[in-house]
XYZ file of C-alpha atoms in Angstrom:
785
model
C 11.597 36.375 -18.754
C 10.747 36.226 -21.998
C 8.572 38.004 -23.925
C 6.582 38.225 -27.463
C 7.416 42.109 -29.019
C 3.719 42.715 -30.055
C 4.495 45.140 -32.594
C 7.832 42.552 -34.412
C 5.193 40.171 -34.315
C 2.751 42.200 -35.877
C 4.606 43.611 -38.097
C 6.765 40.634 -38.825
C 2.806 39.029 -39.749
C 2.246 42.012 -41.815
C 5.217 41.803 -44.104
C 4.430 37.885 -45.188
C 0.755 38.108 -45.588
C 1.629 40.898 -47.987
C 4.538 39.076 -49.577
C 7.457 41.269 -48.651
C 10.690 39.489 -47.562
C 10.760 39.481 -43.806
C 13.299 40.719 -42.019
C 15.275 38.450 -40.553
C 16.996 40.614 -37.870
C 13.574 41.860 -36.037
C 14.036 39.810 -32.805
C 10.686 38.597 -31.684
C 11.046 37.491 -28.515
C 13.292 39.463 -26.226
C 14.489 38.476 -22.336
C 12.443 41.401 -20.067
C 12.270 41.612 -16.304
C 8.553 40.631 -15.413
C 8.148 43.574 -12.114
C 9.889 45.849 -14.576
C 7.680 45.380 -17.309
C 4.185 46.004 -17.888
C 2.741 42.705 -20.058
C -0.208 41.034 -20.732
C -0.564 37.150 -20.630
C -2.297 34.338 -22.489
C -3.976 31.513 -19.961
C -5.770 29.192 -22.488
C -5.900 25.144 -23.360
C -3.611 23.725 -25.148
C -4.619 22.262 -28.546
C -2.678 19.988 -30.581
C -0.876 22.617 -33.076
C 0.324 24.727 -30.745
C 3.956 27.191 -31.785
C 6.698 26.589 -30.290
C 9.628 28.445 -29.427
C 11.564 27.077 -32.074
C 9.237 27.792 -34.771
C 9.050 31.050 -33.532
C 12.431 32.281 -33.344
C 12.757 29.971 -36.761
C 9.880 31.588 -38.456
C 11.851 34.042 -40.812
C 14.444 31.501 -42.063
C 11.545 29.226 -43.136
C 10.685 28.790 -46.870
C 7.178 30.183 -47.915
C 5.432 26.406 -47.478
C 6.766 25.958 -43.945
C 5.878 29.717 -42.903
C 2.089 29.159 -44.736
C 1.514 25.215 -42.894
C 2.552 27.426 -39.797
C 0.266 30.551 -40.066
C -2.988 28.005 -40.127
C -2.432 26.307 -37.294
C -4.928 27.588 -34.546
C -1.963 27.709 -32.216
C -0.160 30.582 -34.226
C -3.534 31.696 -34.706
C -3.970 32.478 -31.108
C -0.650 33.933 -30.666
C -1.685 36.527 -33.442
C -5.276 37.352 -32.340
C -3.398 37.662 -27.710
C -1.257 40.142 -29.786
C -4.108 41.969 -31.431
C -5.754 42.523 -28.266
C -2.838 43.538 -26.213
C -2.332 46.036 -29.070
C -5.717 47.516 -28.705
C -5.449 47.368 -24.598
C -2.260 49.119 -25.619
C 0.086 46.927 -23.765
C 3.797 46.478 -25.839
C 4.431 42.989 -24.863
C 2.503 39.139 -23.952
C 3.466 36.093 -22.642
C 2.534 32.753 -24.168
C 3.139 29.335 -22.245
C 3.755 27.885 -25.784
C 6.561 29.402 -27.833
C 7.875 31.531 -24.930
C 9.563 28.874 -23.260
C 12.163 26.985 -24.289
C 10.892 23.355 -23.589
C 14.227 21.198 -24.914
C 16.239 23.239 -21.993
C 14.934 21.006 -18.594
C 16.651 23.713 -16.776
C 14.450 26.373 -18.111
C 11.659 24.530 -18.134
C 12.114 24.241 -14.925
C 12.856 28.129 -13.946
C 9.648 28.916 -15.910
C 7.082 26.551 -13.542
C 8.527 27.387 -10.401
C 8.083 31.677 -11.632
C 4.674 31.223 -13.396
C 2.533 32.443 -10.680
C 4.665 34.659 -10.165
C 4.994 36.082 -13.926
C 0.724 35.628 -14.107
C 0.427 37.596 -10.260
C 2.478 40.585 -12.307
C 0.951 40.733 -15.242
C -1.156 43.891 -16.112
C -3.994 42.013 -17.849
C -4.605 38.182 -18.150
C -6.574 36.994 -21.837
C -8.889 33.779 -20.270
C -9.201 32.233 -23.771
C -12.113 29.515 -23.723
C -12.418 28.391 -26.469
C -15.548 26.495 -26.850
C -17.532 29.126 -25.729
C -19.385 30.178 -29.551
C -21.617 32.878 -27.890
C -21.670 36.203 -26.742
C -22.136 36.482 -23.245
C -20.026 34.215 -20.102
C -21.550 31.041 -19.583
C -23.624 30.852 -15.694
C -25.494 27.765 -15.271
C -24.986 24.120 -15.492
C -24.767 23.276 -19.368
C -24.194 19.599 -18.955
C -25.510 18.978 -23.003
C -22.833 22.057 -24.602
C -20.366 21.303 -22.148
C -20.266 17.036 -21.541
C -16.942 16.411 -20.753
C -16.422 19.301 -18.821
C -18.458 18.786 -15.935
C -20.859 20.648 -17.572
C -18.683 23.912 -17.937
C -16.063 25.712 -20.131
C -12.929 23.244 -20.363
C -10.702 26.076 -19.406
C -12.069 25.228 -16.034
C -11.101 21.470 -16.358
C -7.686 21.904 -16.229
C -4.417 21.821 -13.866
C -2.780 24.577 -15.296
C -5.458 27.342 -15.308
C -6.287 27.477 -11.687
C -3.521 30.127 -10.681
C -4.453 31.527 -13.810
C -7.517 32.620 -12.603
C -6.578 33.458 -8.855
C -2.877 34.914 -9.961
C -3.462 37.813 -12.114
C -5.684 40.620 -10.245
C -7.062 41.068 -13.921
C -8.828 38.581 -15.877
C -10.288 39.087 -19.387
C -12.940 36.135 -20.431
C -13.495 35.848 -24.142
C -14.981 33.622 -25.944
C -13.660 31.305 -28.955
C -14.173 34.737 -31.526
C -11.999 36.294 -29.643
C -14.538 38.487 -27.985
C -15.197 40.117 -24.144
C -17.926 38.247 -21.987
C -16.750 39.085 -18.483
C -14.018 40.054 -15.570
C -12.790 37.975 -13.198
C -14.516 40.887 -10.259
C -17.769 40.806 -12.095
C -18.157 37.337 -12.866
C -16.816 36.150 -9.083
C -20.975 34.919 -7.987
C -20.536 32.613 -10.609
C -17.154 31.745 -11.148
C -17.266 30.920 -7.067
C -20.801 28.570 -8.089
C -17.800 27.034 -10.363
C -14.760 26.382 -9.016
C -15.301 26.497 -5.152
C -12.767 29.375 -4.613
C -14.729 31.294 -2.535
C -15.149 35.192 -3.691
C -12.992 37.652 -1.611
C -10.520 35.085 -3.384
C -11.503 35.934 -6.761
C -11.235 39.179 -6.442
C -8.813 40.182 -3.944
C -5.869 37.386 -4.362
C -4.669 35.080 -1.433
C -2.753 37.943 0.079
C -4.371 38.384 3.820
C -6.544 36.006 5.357
C -5.450 32.906 3.049
C -7.038 29.396 3.152
C -5.356 26.683 4.596
C -3.756 23.806 2.793
C -6.121 22.098 2.564
C -8.765 24.019 1.263
C -6.371 25.242 -1.799
C -5.867 21.485 -2.524
C -9.710 21.561 -3.059
C -9.762 23.693 -5.364
C -8.181 21.237 -7.877
C -9.474 18.121 -6.523
C -11.627 17.829 -10.269
C -8.832 19.560 -12.490
C -6.886 17.274 -14.257
C -2.968 17.677 -16.197
C -2.094 16.022 -19.456
C 0.976 14.684 -16.892
C 0.126 13.116 -13.844
C 3.722 15.047 -12.356
C 1.510 18.502 -13.704
C -0.994 17.869 -10.458
C 1.630 18.802 -8.170
C 3.554 21.177 -10.151
C 0.856 22.900 -11.223
C 0.065 23.982 -7.193
C 3.476 25.637 -6.164
C 3.295 29.113 -6.662
C -0.393 28.565 -5.059
C 1.444 26.756 -2.191
C 4.152 29.102 -2.066
C 6.754 26.312 -2.356
C 9.372 25.671 -5.259
C 10.821 22.233 -6.117
C 12.963 20.860 -9.296
C 10.507 18.882 -11.592
C 11.359 15.103 -12.304
C 8.995 13.678 -15.088
C 8.594 10.584 -15.324
C 7.593 10.459 -11.272
C 4.358 9.941 -10.894
C 2.098 10.388 -8.233
C 5.950 10.673 -6.521
C 5.879 14.470 -7.416
C 2.474 15.161 -5.254
C 4.138 13.478 -2.277
C 7.766 15.942 -2.449
C 5.003 18.083 -3.044
C 3.456 17.836 0.410
C 6.276 17.368 2.294
C 8.120 20.803 0.692
C 4.744 22.192 2.397
C 5.454 20.642 5.194
C 9.041 21.898 5.457
C 7.886 25.243 5.408
C 4.180 25.509 7.120
C 2.839 24.058 10.495
C -0.333 23.744 8.828
C -1.914 20.092 9.739
C -5.293 20.372 7.296
C -2.685 18.911 4.605
C -3.073 15.586 6.656
C -6.712 15.734 6.385
C -8.016 14.288 2.951
C -10.317 11.783 3.209
C -10.049 8.856 0.372
C -12.159 5.057 -0.227
C -9.373 4.348 -2.687
C -8.716 0.202 -1.956
C -5.522 0.473 -3.722
C -3.869 3.290 -1.146
C -1.305 1.458 0.838
C -0.704 3.171 4.405
C 1.335 6.826 3.245
C 0.100 9.357 5.465
C 0.219 11.560 1.925
C -2.415 11.934 -0.485
C -2.084 11.059 -4.089
C -3.180 13.569 -5.356
C -5.253 16.729 -5.329
C -8.534 14.735 -5.482
C -8.430 13.427 -1.806
C -9.219 16.441 -0.599
C -12.384 17.025 -2.269
C -13.813 17.392 0.877
C -11.909 20.342 2.367
C -13.395 22.989 0.702
C -14.422 24.865 3.322
C -11.847 23.537 5.672
C -10.186 26.194 8.764
C -7.815 25.670 11.133
C -8.244 26.074 14.884
C -7.241 28.201 17.090
C -4.449 26.647 19.572
C -7.107 27.412 22.691
C -9.843 26.078 21.128
C -8.314 23.258 20.410
C -6.992 22.369 23.615
C -10.163 22.594 25.013
C -11.122 19.062 22.766
C -8.682 17.543 25.098
C -8.364 19.444 27.483
C -9.101 16.773 30.249
C -6.354 13.849 29.253
C -3.737 16.411 30.096
C -2.204 16.370 33.292
C -2.085 20.068 34.049
C 1.220 20.398 34.370
C 1.828 19.394 30.492
C -0.699 21.894 29.203
C 2.147 24.955 28.640
C 4.402 22.956 26.777
C 1.239 21.742 24.032
C 1.371 24.751 22.009
C 5.304 24.382 20.813
C 4.739 20.114 20.828
C 1.742 20.736 17.968
C 3.235 23.736 16.711
C 6.387 21.480 14.468
C 6.510 18.726 12.425
C 9.945 17.822 11.052
C 10.022 15.633 8.375
C 13.208 12.715 9.155
C 14.117 9.451 7.042
C 11.783 7.420 9.565
C 9.033 9.616 8.286
C 7.289 12.825 10.272
C 7.975 13.443 13.592
C 4.927 15.250 15.646
C 2.907 15.668 18.139
C -0.283 14.444 17.876
C -3.980 13.712 20.000
C -4.477 9.880 19.763
C -7.052 7.899 20.658
C -6.721 4.088 20.656
C -10.264 2.097 18.858
C -12.158 0.746 21.130
C -10.673 -3.490 20.917
C -7.740 -2.964 19.202
C -4.042 -2.432 19.736
C -3.484 -1.010 16.391
C -5.691 0.799 15.025
C -5.875 4.966 16.753
C -8.040 8.110 15.593
C -5.928 11.370 15.857
C -7.092 14.902 15.961
C -5.701 17.445 14.147
C -6.425 21.482 14.734
C -8.698 21.546 11.441
C -12.490 21.280 10.878
C -14.449 20.889 7.766
C -16.502 24.193 8.499
C -16.100 26.982 10.916
C -18.607 25.713 13.481
C -17.886 21.898 13.182
C -14.803 19.600 15.801
C -11.595 18.746 14.880
C -10.960 16.867 12.119
C -10.259 13.009 12.717
C -7.940 10.710 11.043
C -7.571 6.580 11.269
C -3.381 5.705 11.664
C -3.153 2.307 12.037
C -0.013 1.204 14.804
C 3.028 -1.018 12.292
C 6.380 -2.061 14.066
C 6.608 1.257 15.760
C 5.376 3.114 12.959
C 1.737 4.868 12.012
C 0.226 4.911 8.786
C -2.660 6.300 7.498
C -5.266 3.143 7.714
C -6.483 2.504 4.234
C -8.965 -0.122 4.920
C -12.600 1.424 6.249
C -13.197 0.279 10.662
C -16.493 -1.328 9.465
C -18.874 -2.939 12.311
C -21.766 -5.423 11.475
C -25.059 -5.052 11.702
C -27.198 -6.828 14.475
C -28.588 -9.294 12.064
C -24.838 -11.210 11.445
C -23.142 -10.805 15.817
C -23.201 -14.582 16.424
C -19.896 -14.453 14.691
C -16.907 -15.773 17.248
C -13.520 -15.592 16.180
C -12.376 -19.338 17.091
C -8.543 -18.066 17.226
C -8.968 -16.621 19.944
C -11.841 -17.341 21.888
C -12.703 -20.905 22.951
C -16.489 -22.401 22.206
C -18.284 -22.238 25.151
C -19.962 -25.471 26.432
C -23.813 -25.351 24.083
C -25.939 -25.192 27.390
C -23.851 -22.282 28.933
C -25.718 -18.796 28.720
C -22.518 -16.216 29.148
C -22.987 -13.080 31.158
C -23.649 -9.864 29.209
C -20.872 -7.725 28.977
C -20.458 -4.843 30.558
C -20.586 -1.496 29.253
C -17.221 -0.078 28.145
C -16.177 3.313 27.898
C -14.718 5.268 25.854
C -11.256 5.705 25.228
C -9.436 8.492 26.521
C -7.432 10.353 24.528
C -3.254 11.318 24.904
C -1.093 13.350 22.895
C 1.607 11.315 22.050
C 5.051 11.951 19.388
C 5.008 9.724 16.615
C 6.000 9.053 12.971
C 3.683 9.327 10.227
C 4.986 7.199 7.934
C 5.307 8.686 4.534
C 7.128 5.959 2.329
C 4.796 4.144 0.911
C 5.018 0.394 2.446
C 6.530 -1.744 0.769
C 3.955 -4.172 -1.651
C 4.346 -6.968 -3.984
C 1.256 -9.524 -5.230
C 1.352 -12.623 -3.450
C -0.474 -16.498 -4.452
C -2.324 -18.571 -2.352
C -1.880 -22.150 -2.915
C -4.769 -23.913 -1.165
C -5.186 -27.411 -0.183
C -8.567 -27.731 0.967
C -9.213 -31.453 -0.171
C -8.821 -32.663 3.729
C -11.773 -30.279 4.632
C -13.714 -31.171 2.019
C -13.359 -35.015 2.088
C -14.848 -34.379 5.426
C -17.970 -33.130 4.929
C -17.455 -29.205 4.380
C -18.864 -27.048 1.157
C -17.139 -24.352 -0.517
C -19.890 -22.390 -0.327
C -18.092 -19.578 -2.002
C -15.497 -16.856 -2.531
C -15.420 -12.693 -2.618
C -14.584 -11.423 -5.082
C -16.355 -13.534 -6.824
C -14.200 -13.513 -9.554
C -11.894 -15.914 -7.562
C -11.770 -19.666 -8.356
C -9.479 -22.737 -8.355
C -6.704 -23.171 -5.778
C -4.763 -20.732 -6.680
C -5.445 -17.591 -5.789
C -3.125 -13.715 -6.487
C -3.769 -11.207 -4.129
C -2.759 -8.046 -5.614
C -2.967 -4.072 -4.837
C -6.820 -4.216 -6.066
C -7.538 -7.133 -4.506
C -5.879 -7.419 -1.394
C -8.059 -9.894 0.521
C -9.708 -12.962 -0.519
C -12.619 -14.339 1.672
C -13.588 -17.984 1.161
C -15.984 -19.097 2.904
C -16.734 -23.370 3.998
C -20.330 -24.999 5.083
C -19.796 -27.657 7.623
C -22.880 -29.355 7.126
C -22.763 -31.572 10.486
C -22.850 -28.222 12.153
C -24.939 -26.335 9.885
C -21.979 -23.732 10.309
C -19.756 -21.370 8.780
C -16.247 -21.078 8.865
C -14.789 -18.023 6.866
C -11.039 -18.014 5.497
C -9.458 -14.648 4.662
C -6.231 -14.540 2.774
C -4.602 -10.998 2.677
C -2.029 -8.347 2.362
C -1.312 -5.493 4.819
C 2.061 -3.861 4.559
C 3.937 -6.074 2.247
C 3.076 -9.094 4.744
C 0.438 -11.459 3.906
C -1.596 -13.738 6.810
C -4.376 -16.232 7.170
C -6.967 -15.816 9.495
C -10.199 -18.145 9.989
C -13.344 -17.418 11.612
C -16.386 -19.665 12.748
C -20.176 -18.584 12.448
C -23.127 -20.275 13.521
C -25.026 -17.350 11.176
C -28.573 -18.601 10.128
C -28.678 -17.628 7.389
C -31.387 -16.951 4.724
C -30.990 -17.738 1.184
C -31.811 -14.340 0.203
C -29.552 -12.918 2.363
C -26.374 -14.847 0.940
C -24.974 -12.539 -0.468
C -25.069 -9.479 2.087
C -23.501 -12.450 4.277
C -20.217 -12.734 2.160
C -19.914 -8.392 1.448
C -19.878 -8.123 5.625
C -17.639 -11.317 6.219
C -15.735 -9.258 3.724
C -15.894 -5.770 5.461
C -15.188 -7.500 8.947
C -12.476 -9.032 7.498
C -11.126 -6.422 6.227
C -11.234 -3.899 9.120
C -9.159 -5.840 10.829
C -6.197 -6.700 8.254
C -3.321 -5.513 10.279
C -4.847 -7.172 13.113
C -4.246 -10.689 11.383
C -1.345 -10.098 9.965
C 0.970 -9.474 13.102
C -0.861 -12.739 14.906
C 1.048 -14.742 11.672
C 4.071 -12.666 11.843
C 4.696 -12.261 15.458
C 4.990 -16.057 14.823
C 7.428 -16.410 11.389
C 11.058 -15.428 11.194
C 13.688 -16.302 8.253
C 12.972 -18.318 5.346
C 12.823 -21.543 6.407
C 9.343 -22.164 8.250
C 6.302 -24.236 8.420
C 3.339 -22.351 10.402
C 0.737 -23.949 11.969
C -2.162 -22.918 13.752
C -5.092 -24.876 15.742
C -8.400 -24.228 16.720
C -11.614 -26.397 17.830
C -14.670 -25.970 16.205
C -17.654 -24.983 17.579
C -19.995 -27.959 19.074
C -17.768 -30.773 18.203
C -14.727 -32.912 19.195
C -13.127 -31.942 16.424
C -9.779 -29.183 15.594
C -9.459 -27.157 12.465
C -5.705 -27.239 11.719
C -4.035 -24.461 9.232
C -0.312 -24.997 7.867
C 1.583 -22.649 5.971
C 4.954 -22.038 3.969
C 6.217 -19.952 1.851
C 8.134 -20.433 -0.783
C 9.981 -16.502 -1.251
C 11.989 -17.466 -4.968
C 7.871 -17.826 -6.460
C 6.173 -15.484 -3.659
C 3.683 -17.541 -2.908
C 2.234 -19.420 0.006
C 1.134 -23.005 0.805
C -1.773 -23.124 2.514
C -3.276 -26.826 3.339
C -6.603 -27.169 6.039
C -7.730 -29.892 8.079
C -10.178 -30.666 10.378
C -9.572 -34.562 12.432
C -11.144 -36.263 15.799
C -9.317 -34.819 19.002
C -11.409 -36.732 21.731
C -9.643 -34.887 24.538
C -10.943 -31.332 25.645
C -7.704 -29.255 26.925
C -7.345 -25.815 25.524
C -6.406 -24.882 22.528
C -4.635 -21.825 21.795
C -5.168 -20.656 18.487
C -2.475 -19.099 18.373
C 0.343 -19.747 15.219
C 3.289 -21.467 16.004
C 6.698 -21.521 13.746
C 8.884 -24.016 13.468
C 12.263 -24.259 10.942
C 12.172 -26.896 8.130
C 14.341 -27.722 5.560
C 13.206 -27.497 2.010
C 10.668 -24.758 1.898
C 12.043 -22.843 -0.607
C 10.725 -25.192 -3.255
C 7.268 -24.717 -3.764
C 7.035 -28.357 -5.659
C 8.012 -29.961 -2.439
C 5.816 -32.557 -0.474
C 4.973 -31.218 2.793
C 5.556 -34.502 3.948
C 9.458 -34.908 3.800
C 10.275 -32.069 5.416
C 12.059 -32.136 8.209
C 12.545 -29.751 11.362
C 15.699 -28.343 12.161
C 15.430 -29.262 16.200
C 19.082 -30.651 16.894
C 19.955 -30.358 20.221
C 23.040 -27.979 21.410
C 24.460 -30.927 23.780
C 26.716 -32.435 20.798
C 27.958 -28.975 19.058
C 27.258 -27.789 16.051
C 29.235 -27.766 13.408
C 29.526 -26.210 9.987
C 31.043 -28.297 7.376
C 32.871 -26.645 4.155
C 30.888 -27.780 1.044
C 27.531 -28.677 2.808
C 24.576 -25.839 3.604
C 23.406 -27.347 6.416
C 24.232 -27.678 10.096
C 25.710 -31.047 11.923
C 26.066 -32.757 15.451
C 28.536 -34.435 16.515
C 27.566 -38.156 16.723
C 26.353 -40.282 19.441
C 28.427 -43.657 19.465
C 26.483 -46.541 17.502
C 24.109 -43.884 15.729
C 23.602 -45.350 12.330
C 21.311 -43.678 9.406
C 18.123 -44.044 9.350
C 18.111 -44.297 13.213
C 14.863 -42.164 14.963
C 14.143 -42.223 19.003
C 14.237 -39.352 21.316
C 16.177 -37.007 23.635
C 16.493 -37.367 27.382
C 15.790 -35.146 30.089
C 19.877 -34.768 30.105
C 20.087 -34.270 26.568
C 20.880 -37.732 25.500
C 19.835 -39.296 21.881
C 17.706 -43.007 22.944
C 17.988 -44.433 19.591
C 13.877 -46.841 19.655
C 15.024 -48.100 15.989
C 15.648 -47.817 12.394
C 13.885 -46.993 9.582
C 15.967 -49.833 7.358
C 15.028 -51.761 9.646
C 11.294 -51.766 9.753
C 11.178 -51.274 6.280
C 12.280 -54.917 6.458
C 10.242 -55.964 9.867
C 6.890 -54.736 8.024
C 8.082 -55.802 4.517
C 6.883 -51.995 3.193
C 7.206 -51.267 -0.527
C 9.678 -47.999 -0.588
C 12.916 -47.336 -2.097
C 14.902 -45.045 0.909
C 18.595 -46.323 -0.970
C 20.968 -43.943 0.864
C 22.361 -40.945 -0.983
C 26.456 -41.457 -0.747
C 28.819 -39.153 -1.392
C 32.697 -38.131 -1.353
C 33.742 -34.793 -0.555
C 36.900 -32.996 -0.310
C 40.155 -34.501 1.186
C 40.375 -30.940 2.223
C 37.273 -30.501 3.911
C 36.892 -28.827 7.136
C 34.687 -28.326 10.044
C 34.275 -25.583 11.641
C 33.385 -26.182 15.527
C 30.899 -23.718 16.473
C 31.019 -24.153 19.961
C 34.604 -24.125 21.038
C 35.388 -21.385 17.594
C 37.824 -23.543 16.043
C 38.385 -25.372 12.732
C 38.965 -29.023 12.408
C 40.107 -31.087 9.350
C 38.077 -34.337 7.873
C 40.260 -36.980 6.507
C 38.625 -39.018 3.774
C 34.902 -38.050 4.899
C 31.824 -39.608 3.332
C 28.190 -38.372 3.367
C 25.353 -41.203 3.659
C 21.736 -39.208 3.461
C 17.874 -40.198 3.164
C 16.685 -39.787 -0.485
C 13.608 -37.229 -0.552
C 11.474 -39.177 -2.712
C 8.018 -40.590 -2.071
C 9.124 -43.866 -1.148
C 10.594 -41.331 2.136
C 7.464 -39.954 2.868
C 5.119 -43.014 2.612
C 7.649 -44.812 5.121
C 6.814 -41.578 7.372
C 3.665 -41.557 6.637
C 3.237 -45.074 7.784
C 5.123 -44.596 11.275
C 3.126 -41.511 12.099
C 0.915 -43.015 13.998
C 3.471 -44.727 16.764
C 6.558 -42.274 16.002
C 4.568 -38.645 16.652
C 7.530 -36.084 17.943
C 10.562 -39.159 17.145
C 13.971 -37.734 16.303
C 14.888 -38.919 13.020
C 19.192 -39.657 11.640
C 18.713 -38.227 7.568
C 22.544 -37.597 7.427
C 25.681 -39.184 9.136
C 28.982 -37.964 7.508
C 32.173 -40.419 9.141
C 35.870 -39.079 8.821
C 39.373 -40.330 9.559
C 40.827 -38.119 12.439
C 43.912 -38.323 10.735
C 45.390 -39.275 7.033
C 46.379 -42.717 8.017
C 44.270 -43.150 11.125
C 41.634 -46.149 11.126
C 39.736 -44.079 13.959
C 36.469 -43.120 12.261
C 34.782 -39.529 13.711
C 30.677 -39.077 13.214
C 28.892 -35.967 12.266
C 24.726 -36.498 12.004
C 22.137 -34.494 10.967
C 19.214 -35.094 13.812
C 15.990 -33.814 12.708
C 12.274 -34.194 13.256
C 9.982 -35.104 10.416
C 7.513 -32.339 10.118
C 5.400 -35.361 9.556
C 5.899 -36.966 12.908
C 4.866 -33.698 14.289
C 1.743 -32.685 12.625
C -1.120 -34.419 13.872
C -2.296 -37.115 10.985
C -5.083 -38.766 12.457
C -7.020 -35.880 9.715
C -7.940 -39.070 8.568
C -9.852 -40.720 10.690
C -12.343 -37.506 11.647
C -14.391 -38.982 9.309
C -14.679 -41.806 11.541
C -16.022 -39.554 14.620
C -19.130 -37.953 11.924
C -21.900 -39.798 13.328
C -20.903 -39.666 16.757
C -20.217 -35.675 16.176
C -23.398 -35.167 14.708
C -25.353 -37.030 17.834
C -22.822 -34.890 19.854
C -23.893 -32.167 17.976
C -28.211 -33.080 17.672
C -28.249 -33.766 21.594
C -26.704 -30.119 22.039
C -28.853 -28.108 19.704
C -31.938 -30.180 21.945
C -30.711 -29.570 24.880
C -30.262 -25.265 23.802
C -33.778 -26.095 22.970
C -34.899 -27.496 25.766
């Protein structure tokens, strides 16, 4: 380490003040062995005008004006008075972090920070300079008036680096702003314990012996701050007995790296016992900073046998002997932290679990439990609160999974549920942040509004309009619609979990007093938030690829109507289109309430009209051909097929033509421009036969396709009521079998128009409302009777 030669520094200062020539040969800074040298060390709060390494070394070579400017600085005077104090106490050497480290050298700075705890520990005395304490005695009471910005205590106690500077040295002397001694660490231990949360025996005797657990040490830094985010981690390395390289600019990742280094050398699971109510959390099993350990001030580890007693009954006796080895190690892998944990599933959930840790928040408490969430075979720290709605709002019915019973039916009370058992499981805890980016939902609820629904509110209430963007701060939006026919509510949730967007809707028949409306939407928001991952799973198990539309239908309670949600993700803009519709369905068959995905063309265009989308549902009987220069697969065309033909496939997969769009256009006297588009492909075009794995040469190829324009969309809509689930020929390629042949070969694209698949009777819902209303009123009277 590099130390200040106290005598040399004071002699140089005297020469300058006396107007004498400063001897440039005198070395003020010298390298010494910290274990073989008796030295004093300074602990202080940095200020703007500190003296750095280069200024200390080059001082003698500066002109008089520069020297005078430096000597007027508070940072210089602080070093001068430290040297005077050290000399008075009989020390020849002094270390001050501002000028004893060449911070222009990243290697030297990294070495110094990794060695700093040891340097403070080996110092014979540490001068803790409290620049904002004017009195002659140490402050022993909380004083918000004197120290308004630092938790009612001197600023020195609010800084991250001064934590190790308080604990590491055995002899800490506190000095006020006038450099008068106002007490030492051992004598002031009871007061210091109140200020810092550090136990008195640690202050008196250091960390040797009965060392606290990791979480408790972290808690001492919970309310301390540093100028650089990374220093919140680097200032704790010595206290936690780890070393790692410095990477300024990495932000909170520095604290993640610190925890991984601790895990590599320790099996202390209290490192996972942090708590947070930060909505910005993403699910990382590691804490983002020391503040997450604010509740761990009394945390202690549990003995092995004592911990086993808490779940011994749930583990087969023959496995008990191996439990200790399983719980003792948790290596870090590229998939996550590989660890054995006692897990208990949350009642009624396949993705949320509680995990026990062999530590407790106070000496007589039970094991700490943390919430985990399972996503794609990996476990994350659950970033959402567990929530149970109060009894005043227990009438919610999740219509995506449960059919509403007839109004007159009264289901029996469910049997009491037993507590799920704990199981010892081997899991991977993810320490990498899940991917997350902002998602925008574009909502089209015009069909819902036209059929008697009213949008009552949104939460958070700053979200208005039909374009709603989710962020890390607001990963969930809830909109509430009122059904004016039945006085029920639809609660629509739009969320993002672990980088996946989702849509979920429930129906609620609560009778909400006007004064309770705010509480109602708050509760629905928390209920939706508590099950974000489950909702994401329902949508994403249906969705894959990029060319998909997802549809979910569910029956509305006390009516013969069906609610339909359609959604498409436009990958290029991270925008998710959502369409809400309600329509009359006189049938009483089951509606699954599950999401179904359909492969369609054109979904990558945010400006597309969904009615023009074509579902990719070609039949394998005619094979699949990939033609050079085209981004779609075609089929060998059945005999006599023409552009615009529509029909169905028989049981033997033969295409049966039932009509043609161009003929219908003339027959129905409709006005729609569906003029075919014509393209000439290159004469050397080839087709890849994906069934027989060979190339075919195409001679004089000509492609005809239907235009995706307003005219075609209008025609598709007008024919949708009688052509549900029919197939349409949207593209035909004709070519010769050889350069001079007159024989023509055809390829075609046979797809299903999305508008022909979806139930397009949504517009008829309003026509049925009077009948629905009568049935609803009759149902209510029956219940009341």
